[in-house]
Structure formats: structure tokens, C-alpha cells
XYZ file of C-alpha atoms in Angstrom:
704
model
C -80.806 -8.597 0.641
C -83.227 -11.330 -1.090
C -84.581 -13.085 1.729
C -87.146 -15.520 -0.133
C -87.358 -18.832 1.837
C -88.379 -20.142 -2.066
C -92.561 -19.960 -0.856
C -93.369 -16.202 -0.770
C -95.715 -17.182 -4.268
C -97.122 -20.118 -3.511
C -100.794 -20.363 -2.962
C -102.269 -22.193 -0.084
C -104.007 -25.401 -1.041
C -107.747 -25.158 0.183
C -109.174 -27.882 2.360
C -111.163 -30.444 1.067
C -114.718 -31.503 1.688
C -113.282 -34.418 3.092
C -112.067 -32.664 6.065
C -113.354 -32.138 9.213
C -114.080 -28.783 10.565
C -112.115 -28.813 13.145
C -108.750 -29.315 10.772
C -110.366 -27.317 8.642
C -110.746 -24.931 11.544
C -107.052 -25.387 12.905
C -105.374 -25.364 8.848
C -106.713 -22.267 8.170
C -105.508 -20.033 11.952
C -102.154 -21.700 10.649
C -102.371 -20.340 7.366
C -103.416 -17.009 8.471
C -100.189 -17.112 11.073
C -97.758 -18.028 8.370
C -99.359 -15.126 5.680
C -99.246 -12.805 8.925
C -94.896 -13.855 9.301
C -94.189 -13.694 5.581
C -95.900 -10.334 5.530
C -94.224 -8.728 8.335
C -90.486 -10.715 7.011
C -90.925 -8.552 4.003
C -92.555 -5.619 5.545
C -88.528 -5.955 7.290
C -86.683 -6.794 4.272
C -87.863 -3.450 2.997
C -87.480 -1.423 4.962
C -83.820 -2.094 5.478
C -83.150 -1.565 1.732
C -84.674 1.337 1.599
C -81.970 2.048 4.996
C -79.258 0.216 2.979
C -79.410 2.315 -0.028
C -80.568 5.712 1.270
C -76.971 5.218 3.137
C -74.442 8.372 2.456
C -71.605 5.664 2.668
C -70.855 2.977 0.387
C -72.120 -0.756 2.128
C -70.754 -4.510 0.952
C -71.891 -7.589 2.457
C -69.766 -10.862 1.748
C -69.422 -14.364 2.417
C -66.572 -16.016 2.477
C -65.018 -13.722 0.477
C -67.378 -13.001 -2.197
C -69.505 -9.677 -2.256
C -73.444 -11.238 -1.896
C -74.820 -7.721 -1.746
C -73.412 -3.709 -1.696
C -75.723 -0.187 -1.658
C -76.231 2.279 -4.975
C -73.385 4.723 -3.247
C -71.160 1.888 -4.675
C -71.667 2.480 -7.389
C -70.679 7.010 -6.796
C -67.660 4.895 -5.339
C -66.477 2.165 -7.775
C -68.507 2.635 -11.050
C -70.172 -0.724 -10.317
C -74.098 -2.055 -10.718
C -74.826 -4.363 -7.692
C -75.516 -6.879 -9.955
C -71.943 -6.770 -11.735
C -70.332 -7.673 -8.183
C -72.432 -9.692 -6.880
C -71.021 -13.067 -6.179
C -67.126 -11.488 -7.152
C -64.154 -12.038 -4.653
C -63.844 -8.954 -2.463
C -59.679 -8.932 -2.990
C -60.373 -8.067 -6.463
C -61.183 -4.739 -5.549
C -58.349 -3.962 -4.063
C -54.371 -3.515 -5.323
C -52.448 -6.477 -5.146
C -50.182 -5.059 -3.260
C -52.609 -4.557 -0.096
C -54.312 -7.958 -0.952
C -51.724 -9.381 1.688
C -52.289 -7.152 4.597
C -55.951 -7.230 3.894
C -56.413 -11.208 4.569
C -54.539 -10.645 7.268
C -57.135 -8.343 8.769
C -60.590 -10.915 7.798
C -58.057 -13.267 9.241
C -57.789 -11.825 12.675
C -61.972 -11.209 12.053
C -61.878 -8.140 14.465
C -63.107 -4.730 14.434
C -60.923 -2.327 11.753
C -60.916 1.137 10.121
C -57.816 1.384 7.479
C -57.148 3.962 4.699
C -57.046 1.738 2.039
C -57.278 2.253 -1.992
C -59.507 0.221 -4.420
C -59.820 -0.586 -7.928
C -62.519 1.818 -9.381
C -64.525 0.208 -12.626
C -62.337 2.255 -15.352
C -59.055 0.939 -13.267
C -58.125 4.048 -11.750
C -57.631 3.999 -7.497
C -59.863 5.815 -4.855
C -58.627 6.560 -1.273
C -61.799 5.145 0.619
C -61.782 4.785 4.822
C -62.830 1.005 5.108
C -64.612 -0.003 8.543
C -64.766 -3.937 8.384
C -66.950 -5.313 10.984
C -67.870 -9.319 10.929
C -71.227 -10.871 12.007
C -72.189 -13.717 12.640
C -75.736 -14.605 11.848
C -77.041 -17.960 12.440
C -74.969 -20.307 11.112
C -72.667 -17.857 8.992
C -70.607 -15.280 8.642
C -71.626 -11.802 7.311
C -68.662 -9.290 7.015
C -69.870 -5.729 6.486
C -67.111 -3.358 4.959
C -68.159 0.592 4.597
C -66.586 2.676 2.142
C -66.462 6.241 2.849
C -64.679 8.340 -0.127
C -61.249 10.822 1.485
C -59.692 12.142 -1.115
C -61.487 15.254 -0.445
C -59.829 14.853 3.213
C -56.581 14.004 1.743
C -56.226 17.062 -0.110
C -57.314 18.664 2.711
C -54.739 17.304 4.524
C -52.036 17.907 1.390
C -53.035 21.373 1.754
C -53.143 21.814 5.417
C -49.288 19.597 5.900
C -47.954 22.290 2.471
C -49.345 25.236 4.101
C -47.787 23.860 8.099
C -44.541 23.574 5.625
C -44.724 26.750 3.814
C -45.369 28.503 7.636
C -42.089 26.141 9.163
C -40.500 27.453 6.287
C -41.057 31.259 6.865
C -40.349 31.034 10.652
C -36.886 29.018 9.848
C -35.712 31.581 7.530
C -36.849 34.147 9.547
C -35.384 32.404 12.094
C -31.891 31.908 10.256
C -31.974 35.854 8.694
C -31.947 36.972 12.631
C -29.594 34.955 13.447
C -27.458 35.930 10.694
C -27.593 39.065 11.367
C -24.503 40.791 12.570
C -26.422 43.014 14.717
C -28.226 42.258 18.057
C -31.607 42.057 18.043
C -33.530 42.126 21.040
C -37.359 41.809 21.189
C -39.680 42.522 24.618
C -43.185 42.776 24.845
C -45.161 46.005 25.906
C -45.150 44.645 29.983
C -41.194 44.497 29.596
C -41.125 40.810 29.139
C -38.247 39.179 27.008
C -38.825 37.519 24.389
C -36.499 36.490 21.874
C -32.797 37.236 21.288
C -30.678 36.557 18.309
C -26.886 35.023 17.635
C -25.089 37.733 17.737
C -27.301 39.196 20.991
C -26.353 36.824 23.255
C -22.937 37.302 22.446
C -22.244 40.157 23.190
C -23.788 40.013 25.990
C -22.391 36.350 26.973
C -25.074 34.322 26.969
C -24.104 31.043 25.642
C -27.109 29.915 25.126
C -30.971 30.601 25.485
C -31.495 29.393 28.694
C -29.764 31.421 30.619
C -31.867 34.101 29.517
C -33.452 36.353 31.996
C -37.505 36.290 31.749
C -38.026 40.229 31.644
C -36.351 43.628 32.495
C -36.061 43.805 35.910
C -34.121 40.567 35.654
C -31.554 42.079 33.717
C -31.024 44.935 35.412
C -30.109 42.384 38.324
C -27.112 41.259 35.503
C -25.879 44.189 33.919
C -25.230 48.500 34.763
C -25.271 50.853 31.451
C -23.112 53.757 31.835
C -23.286 57.018 29.955
C -20.064 57.395 28.535
C -19.225 60.129 30.897
C -19.118 57.272 33.347
C -22.684 58.183 34.917
C -25.074 55.275 35.722
C -28.107 55.030 34.080
C -31.861 54.690 35.398
C -33.342 51.332 33.586
C -35.805 54.502 32.510
C -33.657 55.862 30.126
C -31.673 52.170 29.351
C -32.019 51.629 25.526
C -35.460 49.637 25.813
C -36.537 51.884 28.612
C -36.645 54.801 26.415
C -38.896 52.077 24.001
C -40.907 50.941 26.255
C -41.881 54.502 26.425
C -42.962 54.794 22.689
C -39.179 56.287 21.638
C -37.340 56.111 18.493
C -34.256 56.509 17.865
C -30.684 54.869 16.483
C -26.474 55.240 17.727
C -27.323 55.768 21.566
C -23.538 54.352 22.739
C -23.836 53.780 26.038
C -21.487 51.411 28.196
C -22.135 47.937 29.957
C -20.511 46.073 32.528
C -21.359 42.894 33.634
C -21.891 42.190 37.392
C -21.051 38.592 37.444
C -17.693 38.929 34.959
C -17.179 42.731 35.248
C -16.210 42.953 31.515
C -17.358 46.005 29.487
C -17.694 46.674 26.477
C -19.564 49.790 24.711
C -22.718 49.310 22.358
C -23.963 51.409 20.153
C -28.306 50.849 20.165
C -31.208 51.186 18.330
C -34.762 51.026 19.133
C -38.229 51.560 18.144
C -41.853 50.564 18.593
C -44.457 47.667 16.647
C -47.399 49.207 17.058
C -50.848 46.972 15.729
C -53.564 48.527 13.696
C -55.598 50.689 16.642
C -52.032 51.907 17.518
C -51.419 49.511 20.475
C -47.636 48.809 21.170
C -46.998 45.012 20.426
C -43.334 44.763 20.533
C -40.729 46.703 21.732
C -37.787 46.059 19.192
C -33.702 47.246 20.177
C -30.571 46.377 17.760
C -27.038 47.294 18.928
C -24.120 46.344 18.226
C -20.720 46.355 20.117
C -18.448 48.773 19.348
C -15.771 48.667 21.644
C -13.299 48.264 18.971
C -13.982 51.153 17.201
C -13.798 53.184 20.726
C -10.450 51.207 21.763
C -9.168 52.327 17.444
C -10.229 55.970 17.804
C -8.135 56.290 21.491
C -5.240 54.440 19.892
C -5.100 56.628 16.152
C -4.518 59.498 18.865
C -2.331 57.677 20.672
C -0.104 57.182 17.394
C -0.995 61.007 16.433
C 0.804 61.499 19.494
C 3.654 58.856 18.890
C 4.118 59.940 15.435
C 4.649 63.151 16.218
C 7.866 62.282 18.395
C 8.754 59.922 15.884
C 8.489 62.673 13.781
C 10.715 65.176 16.145
C 13.382 62.287 15.624
C 13.686 61.370 12.043
C 16.375 63.520 11.065
C 18.100 62.245 13.799
C 17.443 58.865 11.967
C 17.518 59.401 8.744
C 21.373 61.650 9.379
C 22.575 57.857 11.372
C 21.200 55.641 8.632
C 22.605 58.549 5.822
C 25.613 57.603 8.062
C 24.930 53.086 7.828
C 24.922 53.582 4.360
C 27.520 55.829 3.950
C 29.590 53.647 6.452
C 28.496 51.061 3.972
C 28.999 52.682 0.404
C 32.619 53.256 1.926
C 33.750 49.541 2.418
C 32.538 48.485 -0.494
C 34.932 51.190 -2.207
C 37.785 49.877 -0.096
C 37.458 46.214 -1.173
C 37.180 47.422 -4.707
C 40.600 49.180 -4.357
C 41.468 46.326 -2.704
C 39.918 44.186 -4.886
C 41.744 45.516 -7.565
C 45.691 45.063 -5.663
C 44.865 41.084 -5.263
C 44.146 41.134 -8.377
C 46.988 42.848 -9.574
C 49.263 40.798 -7.314
C 47.946 37.627 -8.295
C 48.564 38.564 -11.397
C 52.206 39.310 -10.418
C 52.798 36.427 -8.287
C 51.153 34.443 -11.588
C 53.827 35.315 -13.240
C 56.828 35.461 -11.234
C 55.645 31.723 -10.825
C 55.728 31.225 -15.135
C 58.446 33.328 -15.532
C 60.592 32.914 -12.722
C 59.908 29.244 -12.173
C 58.427 27.207 -15.457
C 59.515 29.204 -17.976
C 62.834 28.984 -16.797
C 62.118 25.354 -16.271
C 61.143 24.518 -20.279
C 63.860 26.870 -21.481
C 66.598 25.151 -19.314
C 64.966 21.963 -21.403
C 64.645 23.233 -24.857
C 68.640 24.218 -24.584
C 69.076 20.845 -23.490
C 66.536 19.288 -26.245
C 68.847 22.022 -29.123
C 72.167 20.691 -27.507
C 70.510 16.533 -28.212
C 69.761 17.369 -31.214
C 73.614 18.533 -32.145
C 75.068 16.144 -31.120
C 72.330 13.089 -31.261
C 75.639 10.590 -30.816
C 77.222 11.976 -28.219
C 77.979 9.766 -24.799
C 76.022 12.811 -22.925
C 73.384 12.392 -24.616
C 71.084 10.169 -22.615
C 72.280 11.743 -19.033
C 71.101 14.997 -21.187
C 67.743 13.470 -21.537
C 67.150 12.778 -18.334
C 67.593 15.730 -17.189
C 65.461 17.190 -19.940
C 62.637 14.564 -17.934
C 63.360 15.231 -14.938
C 63.280 19.107 -15.718
C 59.701 18.879 -17.765
C 58.517 17.195 -14.311
C 59.162 19.823 -12.283
C 57.102 22.301 -14.119
C 54.427 19.928 -14.994
C 54.208 19.566 -10.653
C 54.674 23.082 -10.549
C 51.663 23.846 -13.049
C 50.045 21.540 -11.062
C 50.529 22.980 -7.401
C 49.339 26.357 -9.515
C 46.399 24.628 -11.126
C 45.108 23.136 -7.127
C 45.619 26.382 -5.540
C 43.179 28.794 -7.821
C 41.018 26.112 -8.675
C 41.005 22.703 -7.218
C 40.331 19.845 -10.256
C 38.673 17.700 -7.614
C 35.608 20.435 -7.537
C 35.460 19.376 -11.313
C 35.032 15.733 -10.565
C 33.970 15.430 -7.243
C 31.674 18.031 -6.508
C 31.935 20.394 -3.592
C 32.006 17.469 -0.618
C 34.804 15.831 -3.236
C 36.196 19.258 -3.063
C 35.838 19.280 0.942
C 37.945 16.601 1.360
C 40.441 17.682 -0.340
C 40.662 20.725 0.825
C 40.309 18.911 4.653
C 43.808 16.784 3.656
C 45.495 19.324 2.359
C 45.011 21.896 5.013
C 46.056 18.616 7.709
C 49.647 17.784 5.110
C 50.234 21.839 5.073
C 49.501 23.611 8.187
C 48.993 20.693 10.427
C 45.713 21.602 11.320
C 43.198 19.139 11.736
C 39.477 19.274 10.309
C 36.779 17.399 11.331
C 34.335 16.966 7.961
C 30.786 15.940 8.228
C 29.406 16.029 4.707
C 26.584 13.990 3.193
C 26.181 13.586 -0.762
C 22.699 14.445 -0.936
C 23.411 18.077 0.287
C 26.067 19.417 -2.905
C 24.479 22.669 -4.668
C 22.990 21.701 -7.938
C 24.959 25.056 -10.108
C 28.472 24.544 -10.705
C 28.925 28.378 -9.579
C 27.675 27.570 -6.259
C 29.719 24.651 -5.498
C 33.080 26.854 -6.417
C 31.896 29.717 -4.094
C 31.143 27.810 -0.775
C 34.210 25.760 -1.268
C 35.782 29.231 -1.491
C 33.729 30.418 1.410
C 34.948 27.284 3.777
C 38.456 28.031 2.849
C 38.048 31.438 3.884
C 36.510 30.897 6.874
C 39.155 27.992 7.951
C 42.333 29.916 6.890
C 40.682 32.819 9.889
C 40.434 30.144 12.282
C 44.153 29.332 11.657
C 45.087 32.869 11.413
C 43.772 34.442 14.278
C 41.510 31.996 16.779
C 44.937 30.023 18.138
C 43.625 26.724 17.603
C 44.217 23.845 15.274
C 41.127 22.021 15.038
C 37.980 22.427 13.179
C 34.731 21.055 12.593
C 32.877 21.381 9.025
C 29.048 20.417 8.441
C 27.195 20.426 5.640
C 23.351 19.007 4.764
C 20.411 19.749 3.076
C 17.479 21.582 4.819
C 14.912 21.510 2.337
C 15.477 23.517 -0.864
C 18.600 25.024 1.513
C 22.775 23.798 1.209
C 23.757 24.346 5.028
C 27.015 24.681 5.854
C 28.616 25.309 9.750
C 32.116 26.293 10.601
C 33.135 25.943 14.066
C 35.766 26.524 16.123
C 37.007 26.710 19.865
C 38.935 29.589 19.828
C 39.147 32.969 21.464
C 35.591 34.086 19.440
C 34.919 38.014 19.232
C 32.376 40.486 19.521
C 29.666 40.565 16.644
C 29.114 44.209 16.910
C 32.426 44.964 15.649
C 32.012 43.523 12.380
C 29.251 46.666 12.134
C 31.750 49.186 13.968
C 35.458 48.658 11.650
C 36.494 50.627 10.261
C 36.879 51.161 5.878
C 40.811 50.895 6.918
C 39.909 47.486 8.844
C 37.548 45.946 6.060
C 38.907 42.894 4.564
C 38.072 40.103 2.454
C 36.952 37.736 4.885
C 33.455 37.866 6.932
C 32.075 41.298 4.761
C 32.503 39.890 1.924
C 31.057 36.265 2.080
C 28.131 37.958 3.538
C 27.816 40.525 0.823
C 28.761 37.833 -2.194
C 25.806 34.879 -0.017
C 23.326 37.745 -0.374
C 23.920 37.702 -4.313
C 23.194 34.762 -4.795
C 20.050 33.879 -2.794
C 21.598 33.352 0.608
C 22.693 34.914 4.135
C 25.010 33.889 7.152
C 24.812 34.282 10.350
C 27.777 34.524 12.924
C 27.446 33.464 16.430
C 30.572 34.552 18.736
C 31.307 35.856 22.230
C 34.964 36.315 23.800
C 36.147 33.682 25.001
C 33.299 31.247 23.821
C 34.443 30.056 20.530
C 32.940 30.891 17.039
C 30.126 29.405 15.016
C 29.089 30.119 11.434
C 26.369 28.998 9.162
C 26.030 29.184 5.694
C 22.786 28.670 4.184
C 22.588 28.865 0.024
C 20.452 27.954 -2.341
C 20.538 23.595 -3.184
C 18.798 24.357 -7.185
C 17.738 21.483 -7.936
C 19.298 17.910 -6.322
C 21.476 15.997 -8.549
C 20.982 13.968 -11.108
C 23.124 10.893 -9.397
C 24.840 8.535 -12.844
C 22.524 7.178 -14.431
C 23.516 3.138 -13.458
C 20.777 1.766 -14.718
C 21.858 2.709 -18.514
C 25.118 0.404 -17.748
C 23.443 -2.221 -16.891
C 22.157 -2.393 -20.998
C 24.394 -4.735 -22.926
C 24.381 -5.055 -27.136
C 21.442 -7.551 -27.792
C 23.763 -8.884 -30.186
C 26.429 -9.840 -27.803
C 26.148 -13.655 -26.994
C 26.267 -14.040 -30.384
C 29.290 -12.333 -31.126
C 32.406 -14.442 -30.999
C 35.176 -12.111 -29.015
C 37.469 -10.768 -31.587
C 40.362 -10.209 -29.079
C 41.512 -13.616 -29.586
C 42.670 -13.000 -33.514
C 44.943 -10.122 -32.301
C 48.465 -9.797 -32.404
C 48.822 -6.546 -30.840
C 47.003 -4.846 -28.016
C 44.153 -2.317 -29.171
C 43.840 1.141 -27.349
C 41.114 3.805 -27.668
C 42.338 6.835 -25.920
C 39.049 8.627 -24.979
C 40.798 13.048 -23.734
C 38.762 16.348 -23.891
C 42.479 17.674 -25.365
C 43.304 16.963 -28.810
C 47.579 17.887 -27.666
C 47.535 14.713 -25.041
C 45.424 12.526 -27.914
C 48.128 13.558 -29.911
C 50.728 12.724 -26.815
C 49.447 9.756 -25.526
C 48.646 8.184 -29.089
C 53.013 9.389 -30.136
C 53.664 7.823 -26.838
C 52.216 4.458 -27.549
C 52.654 3.695 -31.170
C 56.401 3.474 -30.806
C 55.934 0.292 -28.816
C 55.443 -2.219 -31.040
C 52.822 -4.745 -29.534
C 50.278 -1.270 -29.229
C 47.908 -0.145 -31.460
C 46.031 3.178 -31.153
C 42.770 2.065 -32.960
C 40.763 5.535 -31.879
C 40.028 8.069 -30.501
C 37.215 10.778 -28.768
C 36.852 13.460 -26.989
C 33.498 12.907 -24.986
C 32.236 10.190 -22.979
C 28.996 9.628 -25.384
C 31.164 8.948 -28.635
C 33.439 6.938 -26.118
C 30.503 4.305 -25.720
C 29.974 4.368 -29.631
C 33.452 3.442 -30.373
C 34.153 0.934 -28.043
C 31.069 -0.799 -29.466
C 32.125 -0.637 -32.509
C 35.952 -1.287 -32.377
C 35.862 -3.422 -28.988
C 39.581 -2.426 -27.872
C 41.264 -3.798 -25.328
C 42.117 -1.689 -23.730
C 40.110 2.268 -23.199
C 41.957 5.250 -22.162
C 39.872 7.360 -20.476
C 40.184 10.287 -18.641
C 38.157 11.317 -15.960
C 36.826 14.666 -16.388
C 34.959 14.836 -19.586
C 32.167 17.406 -20.773
C 28.963 16.544 -20.291
C 29.170 12.676 -19.596
C 32.004 12.372 -17.315
C 34.964 9.628 -17.189
C 33.163 7.428 -14.318
C 29.804 7.491 -16.008
C 30.868 5.880 -18.955
C 33.298 3.335 -17.615
C 30.837 2.634 -16.316
C 28.615 1.970 -19.234
C 31.388 0.341 -21.220
C 32.244 -2.073 -18.233
C 28.525 -3.491 -18.049
C 28.228 -3.554 -21.971
C 31.452 -4.904 -23.089
C 33.090 -6.807 -19.793
C 35.733 -8.122 -21.839
C 36.992 -3.979 -22.687
C 39.312 -2.704 -20.130
C 38.877 0.869 -18.672
C 42.472 3.009 -17.581
C 41.433 5.851 -15.755
C 43.052 9.353 -16.748
C 43.492 12.890 -14.173
C 45.429 15.489 -13.564
C 45.670 14.798 -10.189
C 45.474 12.209 -7.569
C 41.921 12.073 -5.577
C 41.127 9.255 -3.593
C 37.485 10.147 -4.265
C 37.918 10.244 -7.441
C 39.532 7.118 -7.688
C 37.402 4.541 -5.765
C 34.085 6.361 -8.014
C 36.262 4.851 -10.981
C 37.017 1.620 -9.169
C 33.201 1.375 -8.241
C 32.142 2.141 -11.952
C 34.264 -0.809 -13.242
C 38.019 0.544 -14.063
C 41.139 -1.497 -13.836
C 43.741 0.850 -13.179
C 43.737 5.130 -12.244
C 47.205 6.788 -13.135
C 48.083 10.757 -13.478
C 48.376 12.048 -16.733
C 52.057 13.165 -15.301
C 53.128 9.868 -14.478
C 56.473 8.091 -15.767
C 55.573 7.052 -19.153
C 56.283 3.562 -18.334
C 53.821 3.137 -15.784
C 51.003 3.568 -18.601
C 53.300 1.567 -21.291
C 53.183 -1.349 -17.772
C 49.750 -1.134 -16.284
C 47.998 -1.336 -21.013
C 49.925 -4.140 -20.797
C 49.456 -6.122 -17.316
C 45.917 -5.627 -17.883
C 45.774 -6.911 -20.923
C 47.347 -9.629 -20.743
C 45.357 -10.319 -17.672
C 42.442 -10.337 -20.061
C 43.585 -12.788 -22.296
C 44.286 -14.855 -19.865
C 40.919 -14.354 -18.020
C 39.472 -15.181 -22.491
C 41.537 -18.257 -22.061
């Protein structure tokens, strides 16, 4: 530091001769004193500079934020010469991100010790410990900053931290390994003090937490009692840890353990080994253990099973014989059922042949004879009466065929599914047998497969006729619902009931096509039957069968489709002189019969025929007939869906539904789809002609 005052090299003036001796003496004394002060000040500054530069740490002096001086260590730390830093702002040596915090420290004016980074001359950074002290000198404030390179210290700290982290990681891995062991691990010191017990050992001994552990072997002996496998109590010297503390090494030492406070017992398989240092002194006693209680229990159970197996072997022949008898009885029942099936089939054939030969065939032959007479005598007065008689005969033949068809396979099953068939069965039993059936059946329970619908219908009909014959009641209930992918049908009555065991015990001669047949046929189709009954408590039979995929509802949204050119086409009906009719039926003979009947009417014209619903829709759009005669039971798209599409696309085309049978549910479906009428094919021809004319006239009136 330069402390010269500017007069250091100035030589004092020599006193003049004019001065008095007194003045000369006084001036000389003052000069000597002044000279001595300067010499002392220079010596002091020299000593300060020596100490300043000899300091092992870098020192920077600054005033008002600018560097006024620094020692030679700054060159080693930062690479700057003293002359390069003198007058420079101190903050320029600091990274930009540290300057604000350093300014706060400067404003506080207190002595601080902080670790900072400083920027060296080459642009690199160096970590330093910065000690700052503000010293007031006269009217100035000097800030002394002492810098110490802490790079090595930081590296040492980092290395120490890494070593500590590595040690902690190894310890964590070791603890994790110990606690993941399936074997229990217990560690004692040579004095019997408990040092460690892993998670498996805690669980085996019934300790929830390490805080519950006893401190030593003596305290452990107050909690547990050990026995050999013969039940003799062991002293602590013979405990597994006692043997290890005596210097023994062993494995598979099985003892019984009882916990005193809970009474819980188990069998432990122990191993043990002492650990010695290089001088051979024992430093640890390690015991491993497994709970082998289940193994001993399994061995005991195995011995018991062997005894049971011997007993089972002794009775096996009897059980096999009994099972063989059951199988034989079942086989006999199946053979009896097969024989009865043949007999039933033969009886049914004979009955059908009788109906066809003795009734229907006779009617048809008589009608043919009457027609032959009328052909030969076309102008006879009796011709009209004969034709009326023929008409009555044909009606009777049609009714007989219809009744036979219904009895064999109700057409409503084809047209309205199982739900419609059950409704028909309920009405038929009420009309023919005065038997009341309460039915609860939803359309969502409808099985997808036609085979399953027909079979379940036959099962319900068989069960209802069984109730009618044997239960001595005049009513029953049927409930059908969907349970997941299964259809469940419950048939229940409050009649006399029966002992369900008799179904298995019945003889071959008593086997019939009732419940036994239903049970085996259902099993073949993937279903099951559950029978609940008791004498005097009625009977409940639950049928369960695969439902299959839910039946797709009619595509009503397709009914909403309209012809894009519909609004731009003038109605062709206004230019017609005849009623134009489109006939839709999958039976060619019936189409020909209807066409021949209607063509004889002068005001009715047959403009087309179709055998499927899809072709009927296409022809309705192409021909725009006044009337569509729509058969309900069509292959593929049925008449109900075809009717809905036609009525929505072509509102000026009226549809009359036709079916061999009148069924309220089917009739309702046709009307909901837009049909204006629903007739039977076997009804009077004039009814059909009148209906065609009536609804054609209604359409014409509406158009006008």
C-alpha cells in the first residue's frame, strides 16, 4: 500500500543567514522530528507490505466497491497482477448470479464468511472461502476480503460424501437382503446380547416391531420355552443360540417353541455358527431358523391320508359296484326311453296318418267328386249348392291342417319367438283345458338360436301338462328372464309335490319322457335343470339354457330412410284406373292362387310378386302399388320389418298383412310397423277383396 503524502522526496530548504540562531535551532529540530516520522512510517509500511505479501491467503482491499490493493496470492488464485486489479470494481470478479447477494452482504457491513465462486482471468471459476471485514480508517471505510482456495476441500468433501453414500448404499442393500431372506436370522454378541433380528425372524417369533425385542438371551428365555421333539424342556445351554455361544456349528436342529404370553407353539428348524476375528476371538453368534410346523403337519396328514386311503381301498369295490349299478340303471333308462321314443314316433305317425286319411283326405276326395259333378253339369240348378258345399269342405280341411300344424309346431314360434309362443300356449291351455297360467316373460330374455327357442317351448309345455295331470291344481306360473348369458325359466305350482329322490330311484318301467328327458336333453344343449319339491309343498322347476347373442331388434332406423327423389316425384296413383297390388309370399302356389283370385276382379290389377322382404321393398319403390299383400313369415327379413321400411319410405303404399294363423302379438307388431289390416290366408276371399278396395279407396280419399 502506498502511503506517501507527496512530500516524501522533497529536500528541506537550508536556513538563510538572515535567520536568527534561535529560529535556526527551532527549525532544525522540527525538521529532524518530521524526518524521523517519515522514516518510521516508511518502515511500518514496509513491514505491512512484507506481511501483506507473505500471507498464504489472497487479500483484497477495496473502498467504495473498487479494488485499491491486493497481495501476490491473488495472482495464484485468480491470475491477475496487482496492477491489473487496482481500481477495478470488486463485483466484476464475481459471477453475475452472485452479485446481488454479495451486495446485500456489503450493505450489512458485518463480518461475513461465505463460500462463493470467483471468475479467474482465463474465464474459469474457482470456489473460495470469502472472509469479509469492514474497517473504518479515519473518515474512510476499507473493506478487507480474504480469499482461500477450497477446491481441494470441496473435492475431499465430495469424495467423503460419495464414500458415505456408498457405505449407506451397501448397508441398505445388506439390510434389504437380510430382510428379504425367507429364513429367519438372529445375531448375538459373545455375551449373549441380541444385536439383530430380520423380518422373517420377527414374524416367526411374533414380534411386530424391533422395539419389542428383548435385549439378551436371558430376557429371551422369559418369553419362550423350547422343547425337543419328544416334549422335554431344554435349558438355555441347549438352546440353538446357547450351542453357538459354546462354539458349536450345526444345521437342521429341530425343536418345539412355545411363546409364554400367547401360548402359540411351532416347530423351528435351526442352524448356527460362530464368527471369529483374525485372532480367533468370537465376535458374533449367528442363528438361522425356519418355521417347519406345516411340514410336520403335512407329514402327519400324509400318515393320516395313508390310513384313510387304506380304508377307501377297502370300500372301493363296493363303491365301484354301486356306481356301476347306477350307470347300468341309467343305461337301461336311456334304452327304455329310446324304445319309447320309437313307439311314440310310430304312434304319432299313425295318428297323423289317421288324421290325414280319415279326415282331411276324405274331405278332399269328397270335394273333388263334387267338383267333377259340377264340371259335368255346369248349368245345373244344384251347381251353386254344390259349390257352397265344396267351399265348406275346403274350409274344414284347412282348419284341420291348421290345427295339426299348431299342434306339431305352433307357427307363432316362427313369427313371434319364444315369448310369443308362451303367450299363445297360455291362451290355448286356458281355452282348451280351463287351466290358468300366470306368465311373466320379457323380450330381452329371448334365446338367439331357433333350436333353443323351440326346445324350451316344448319343455315348458311338457311341464305344464305334467302339472295339469298330476298336481291336482288348476293354475301355475311361468317366469322367463335373462341372467347374464343364460336364459332362466321357472315353472311353479302349489300342488301336491313329490319326493325328488324318486326320480333317481324309479325303475326302467316307470321311466317316461317327463323330467328325465328334459334333464338329459338340456345337458346335451349346455343347460341344466333344478327341481325343488316336497310332498305337500308344490313343485318349482328351474330351466337354465345358453341364451346366445341377444337377438337384434328390427332395424327401425332403416324404416326412417326415404327416397331422395320422393318429394320431386308426382304421385302416380292419381293417374290409375285400377287398384294395383303387389303380392309378397315365399310359397309360389299361394302367390299363384292369390293372383288368380284377384285378377278375376275388374278393378284389381296384379303388378308384381316377391318372395322375400328385400325384393318386396325394391318392387314397392319401383312399382308404387296401391296395396302390398305381405306374408308375415318370410325367410331372412320378416314381413314385420319389411312392412315398416315400406311404410316409412313410401307412405302412399298401404300394406295388408297375411298369415296362416291369427295371433294378437303378431297382429300388433304388424300394425305397429304400419300395416293397415291383418287377415288369415284361409279366410273368406271376399273379405280380402273388400279390404283391398276399402284401403285403396281410403288412400284415394286421403290423396284428394
